[in-house]
Structure formats: C-alpha cells, structure tokens
Tab-separated table of C-alpha atoms in Angstrom:
chain	number	residue	atom	x	y	z
I	1	MET	CA	-2.310	-20.790	-22.809
I	2	PHE	CA	-2.826	-18.394	-19.815
I	3	GLU	CA	-2.356	-20.421	-16.850
I	4	LYS	CA	1.518	-20.367	-16.670
I	5	GLN	CA	1.420	-16.541	-16.165
I	6	VAL	CA	-0.762	-16.559	-13.160
I	7	LEU	CA	1.019	-19.394	-11.150
I	8	LYS	CA	3.163	-17.321	-8.818
I	9	PRO	CA	1.573	-15.705	-5.694
I	10	LEU	CA	-0.337	-12.425	-6.567
I	11	PRO	CA	-1.695	-9.621	-4.457
I	12	LEU	CA	-5.051	-10.075	-2.935
I	13	GLY	CA	-7.812	-9.440	-5.555
I	14	SER	CA	-5.343	-9.191	-8.414
I	15	GLY	CA	-5.140	-12.803	-9.902
I	16	LEU	CA	-8.296	-12.777	-12.003
I	17	SER	CA	-7.430	-9.215	-13.079
I	18	VAL	CA	-3.961	-10.546	-14.454
I	19	MET	CA	-5.830	-13.160	-16.473
I	20	VAL	CA	-8.233	-10.576	-17.845
I	21	VAL	CA	-5.443	-8.101	-18.879
I	22	VAL	CA	-3.547	-11.115	-20.677
I	23	ILE	CA	-6.702	-12.392	-22.488
I	24	ALA	CA	-7.723	-8.536	-23.579
I	25	LYS	CA	-4.253	-7.893	-24.927
I	26	ASP	CA	-3.965	-11.188	-26.625
I	27	ARG	CA	-7.411	-10.859	-28.269
I	28	TYR	CA	-7.251	-7.292	-29.088
I	29	PRO	CA	-3.414	-6.230	-29.390
I	30	GLU	CA	-4.142	-2.946	-31.058
I	31	ALA	CA	-6.836	-1.738	-28.913
I	32	GLU	CA	-6.376	0.695	-25.973
I	33	HIS	CA	-7.671	-1.198	-22.849
I	34	VAL	CA	-9.499	0.715	-20.062
I	35	PHE	CA	-10.569	-1.543	-17.130
I	36	VAL	CA	-13.181	-0.315	-14.661
I	37	TYR	CA	-13.348	-1.515	-11.034
I	38	ASP	CA	-15.883	-0.776	-8.107
I	39	ASN	CA	-14.109	1.205	-5.362
I	40	VAL	CA	-13.923	-1.625	-2.786
I	41	THR	CA	-11.122	-2.382	-0.448
I	42	THR	CA	-10.089	-5.676	-2.598
I	43	HIS	CA	-9.665	-3.634	-5.464
I	44	THR	CA	-7.857	-0.626	-3.990
I	45	LYS	CA	-5.581	-2.793	-1.913
I	46	ARG	CA	-1.971	-2.135	-2.099
I	47	ARG	CA	0.973	-4.639	-2.262
I	48	ASP	CA	1.809	-6.010	1.255
I	49	ASP	CA	5.263	-4.435	1.167
I	50	VAL	CA	4.012	-0.998	0.231
I	51	ALA	CA	4.270	1.511	3.223
I	52	ASN	CA	0.864	1.821	4.758
I	53	ILE	CA	0.730	5.090	6.946
I	54	VAL	CA	-2.383	3.978	8.872
I	55	LYS	CA	-0.125	0.998	10.247
I	56	MET	CA	2.756	3.156	11.245
I	57	THR	CA	3.583	4.013	14.598
I	58	LEU	CA	4.788	7.477	15.889
I	59	GLY	CA	8.154	6.194	17.178
I	60	PRO	CA	10.442	3.225	16.659
I	61	SER	CA	8.606	-0.093	16.713
I	62	SER	CA	9.487	-3.835	15.834
I	63	ASN	CA	5.677	-4.601	15.461
I	64	ILE	CA	5.121	-3.045	11.954
I	65	GLY	CA	3.904	-4.867	9.212
I	66	ASP	CA	1.428	-7.884	8.688
I	67	VAL	CA	2.530	-11.162	10.391
I	68	ILE	CA	3.186	-13.687	7.728
I	69	GLU	CA	4.782	-16.412	9.694
I	70	THR	CA	5.588	-17.434	13.268
I	71	CYS	CA	8.450	-19.497	14.377
I	72	ILE	CA	10.427	-20.505	17.724
I	73	ASN	CA	13.917	-19.147	18.200
I	74	GLU	CA	16.786	-20.719	19.970
I	75	GLU	CA	15.447	-19.482	23.494
I	76	GLY	CA	12.155	-21.254	22.882
I	77	VAL	CA	10.380	-17.864	22.409
I	78	GLU	CA	7.702	-17.495	19.671
I	79	LYS	CA	8.758	-14.945	17.012
I	80	LYS	CA	6.560	-13.372	14.589
I	81	ILE	CA	7.991	-12.669	11.178
I	82	ARG	CA	6.430	-9.535	9.425
I	83	VAL	CA	6.212	-8.005	6.143
I	84	ARG	CA	8.913	-5.256	5.806
I	85	PHE	CA	7.881	-2.080	3.950
I	86	SER	CA	9.977	-1.555	0.654
I	87	ASP	CA	12.115	1.663	0.875
I	88	THR	CA	10.580	4.932	-0.570
I	89	HIS	CA	12.278	8.152	-1.839
I	90	PHE	CA	12.881	11.669	-0.792
I	91	PRO	CA	11.657	14.739	-2.845
I	92	ASP	CA	14.827	14.574	-4.620
I	93	GLY	CA	14.705	10.992	-5.654
I	94	SER	CA	17.259	9.543	-3.233
I	95	THR	CA	16.189	6.519	-1.337
I	96	GLN	CA	14.857	6.934	2.179
I	97	TYR	CA	14.871	3.760	4.553
I	98	PHE	CA	12.089	3.092	6.944
I	99	TYR	CA	14.342	0.797	9.184
I	100	TRP	CA	17.245	1.411	11.168
I	101	PRO	CA	20.362	-0.176	10.000
I	102	GLY	CA	22.050	-3.227	11.694
I	103	ASP	CA	24.906	-0.949	12.854
I	104	HIS	CA	22.774	1.611	14.409
I	105	PRO	CA	24.177	2.454	17.952
I	106	ILE	CA	22.537	1.067	21.136
I	107	TYR	CA	20.880	3.615	23.236
I	108	GLY	CA	19.196	3.838	26.829
I	109	ALA	CA	20.291	4.501	30.242
I	110	GLU	CA	22.073	1.153	30.468
I	111	ALA	CA	22.772	0.918	26.747
I	112	THR	CA	20.348	-2.257	26.663
I	113	LYS	CA	17.846	-1.000	24.114
I	114	SER	CA	18.607	-1.379	20.295
I	115	LEU	CA	17.007	-0.039	17.420
I	116	HIS	CA	18.833	-2.460	15.209
I	117	GLY	CA	16.322	-3.347	12.258
I	118	GLN	CA	13.464	-1.613	13.831
I	119	PHE	CA	10.945	0.753	11.984
I	120	LYS	CA	12.074	4.201	12.442
I	121	GLY	CA	8.658	5.901	13.212
I	122	ILE	CA	6.691	8.563	11.307
I	123	ALA	CA	8.318	11.344	13.316
I	124	GLN	CA	12.037	10.230	12.364
I	125	LEU	CA	10.788	10.110	8.840
I	126	LEU	CA	9.545	13.455	8.864
I	127	LEU	CA	12.687	14.829	10.522
I	128	GLU	CA	14.831	13.232	7.826
I	129	ARG	CA	12.658	15.450	5.311
I	130	GLY	CA	13.078	18.599	7.032
I	131	THR	CA	9.578	18.758	8.884
I	132	ASN	CA	9.540	19.030	12.477
I	133	PRO	CA	6.521	16.932	13.946
I	134	ALA	CA	6.694	18.326	17.399
I	135	GLY	CA	3.216	19.204	18.719
I	136	LEU	CA	1.438	16.982	16.367
I	137	LYS	CA	-0.629	13.755	17.303
I	138	LEU	CA	-0.332	10.487	15.527
I	139	THR	CA	-3.673	10.915	13.941
I	140	CYS	CA	-6.668	13.197	13.950
I	141	LYS	CA	-9.893	12.326	15.937
I	142	SER	CA	-11.697	12.321	12.572
I	143	PRO	CA	-9.361	11.343	9.930
I	144	GLN	CA	-11.832	11.053	7.238
I	145	ARG	CA	-12.191	14.885	7.531
I	146	TYR	CA	-8.708	15.631	6.600
I	147	VAL	CA	-8.292	19.262	5.398
I	148	ALA	CA	-6.126	19.534	2.363
I	149	ASN	CA	-2.684	21.409	2.948
I	150	THR	CA	-2.944	21.445	6.771
I	151	HIS	CA	-0.629	19.928	9.316
I	152	CYS	CA	-3.214	18.296	11.525
I	153	CYS	CA	-1.397	15.179	12.355
I	154	VAL	CA	1.848	13.283	11.227
I	155	ARG	CA	0.002	10.808	9.152
I	156	GLN	CA	-1.734	13.491	7.305
I	157	VAL	CA	1.601	15.288	6.670
I	158	LEU	CA	3.420	12.209	5.752
I	159	SER	CA	0.821	11.169	3.376
I	160	LYS	CA	1.171	14.355	1.232
I	161	GLN	CA	5.058	13.621	0.678
I	162	PRO	CA	6.684	12.623	-2.384
I	163	GLY	CA	7.074	8.663	-2.215
I	164	PHE	CA	3.573	8.481	-0.349
I	165	ILE	CA	1.124	10.511	-2.437
I	166	GLU	CA	1.778	8.869	-5.768
I	167	GLN	CA	1.325	5.232	-4.169
I	168	GLN	CA	-0.815	3.035	-6.343
I	169	SER	CA	-2.935	-0.026	-5.812
I	170	ALA	CA	-1.808	-3.532	-6.777
I	171	LEU	CA	-4.237	-3.459	-9.570
I	172	GLU	CA	-2.973	-0.006	-10.851
I	173	GLU	CA	0.623	-1.244	-10.952
I	174	ILE	CA	-0.307	-4.506	-12.783
I	175	ALA	CA	-2.511	-2.431	-15.334
I	176	GLU	CA	0.285	0.290	-16.102
I	177	ALA	CA	2.861	-2.564	-16.215
I	178	ASP	CA	0.781	-3.961	-19.291
I	179	GLY	CA	0.202	-0.743	-20.797
I	180	CYS	CA	-3.472	-0.536	-19.864
I	181	ARG	CA	-5.691	2.068	-17.911
I	182	LEU	CA	-7.521	1.629	-14.796
I	183	LEU	CA	-10.535	3.527	-13.667
I	184	PHE	CA	-12.118	3.323	-10.013
I	185	LEU	CA	-15.764	4.249	-9.770
I	186	PRO	CA	-16.770	6.503	-7.079
I	187	LYS	CA	-17.467	4.861	-3.664
I	188	PHE	CA	-20.805	3.496	-3.080
I	189	HIS	CA	-21.900	3.951	-6.798
I	190	CYS	CA	-21.339	0.487	-8.094
I	191	GLU	CA	-24.472	0.839	-10.247
I	192	LEU	CA	-22.250	2.900	-12.631
I	193	ASN	CA	-20.241	-0.247	-13.504
I	194	PRO	CA	-20.712	-0.970	-17.244
I	195	ILE	CA	-21.605	-4.645	-16.137
I	196	GLU	CA	-24.736	-3.248	-14.642
I	197	GLN	CA	-25.992	-2.368	-18.282
I	198	CYS	CA	-25.433	-5.947	-19.345
I	199	TRP	CA	-27.440	-7.190	-16.585
I	200	GLY	CA	-30.032	-4.777	-17.317
I	201	CYS	CA	-30.213	-5.702	-21.020
I	202	ALA	CA	-30.316	-9.448	-20.053
I	203	LYS	CA	-33.165	-8.956	-17.568
I	204	ARG	CA	-35.142	-7.055	-20.337
I	205	VAL	CA	-34.730	-9.679	-22.957
I	206	TYR	CA	-35.283	-12.647	-20.952
I	207	ARG	CA	-38.014	-11.706	-18.355
C-alpha cells in the first residue's frame, strides 16, 4: 500500500524516510510525529537544486552545479549538463535570479564573451542585495571558525542573507510537508539516538 508513493526519484537519503513518514501517519493519524536523525551528511543533504554557497564562484561561471549528464553537441564537443540552482528571494520577498538571462548583453574587448545563462557569481548576488563585496575574499582560510555577524568573506556574508539562512535539508522539507517534526542530534553524538536504547535493552535481555 506504500510502494506507489515512493516510485519517483527522491533526494539522496530520503527514500526510506518517506516510507517511514507515510507508515507512521497511516498507523497513528492523531499522534504528533517527531523523527530523530543522526547529524550526518546523508541526512542533512539538501536538494540538488538548492543553492549551495560552498560550490559558488566569486564571479560568473558556467561550471556551477553537479553534472547529471554529458552529451555531444553539433560541433562534436562534449558538453556537460548541470543541475541549475532554483531561484531564491530578496529580503522583501521578490525573486532573485542566480543566472544571467538569455538577452544579457555581450561584453569584452571584442564583444566575443557572453554571460547568457551563466551563474552570476556571489559578488553580483551581493551587489543586487545592496552589499558591496569589494575587498572580501571568496572564503576564509578557516571557514569552520566563522564569527557570527562579521564580514570575513563573501560566502559568510551571503550565507546570512534571507533566502539562504533559512535553507532546509531534503529530510526537513519532506517532514514539514507531511506535518511532522524533525530533530538532528548533535554532531559526533550518535549515542543519543533513541535506537541506542533499543539496542541496549536487547543486549541486556538476550546476552
């Protein structure tokens, strides 16, 4: 009765979770469902089309996004098909586009370079939000030591902007869409997972 609801492709690590949500809500429709997950990359992964600041470049680029397919164009040159980021929003709620439109003017000394369809780059995204990125590096030497409310690099600045700071993992999106709650355990503390208590009880009984 549950197979038809998980036939379509799902984000990495979410297929089994969808089945669990469906089963739990079917068996206990009146209960409040809270799912607890270890804080590992397969659980915290976002959808492929969600903007990933770590993979963004400072300036324009046509090599942004994971490669999902390769093909040969009419000139016999191999072309990589990449996942495009879904658009985000400005602080006022209006749409901010990550890619230059197809009618963007050609630039360069001989007008041979084109930004058509290219990723804008973090610098341009910040300028559109009224923030001047001049003098800031793409990323810090120690990004894991970010200091809150500081402008140490453009990735840090953009990550604190509306449209980015509230991004959720694929699992969180799935849980909320079905009216469920989801909690991630602290990193490196998987022993707090309730399943550990079940295993401990089983060992005590059967050993």
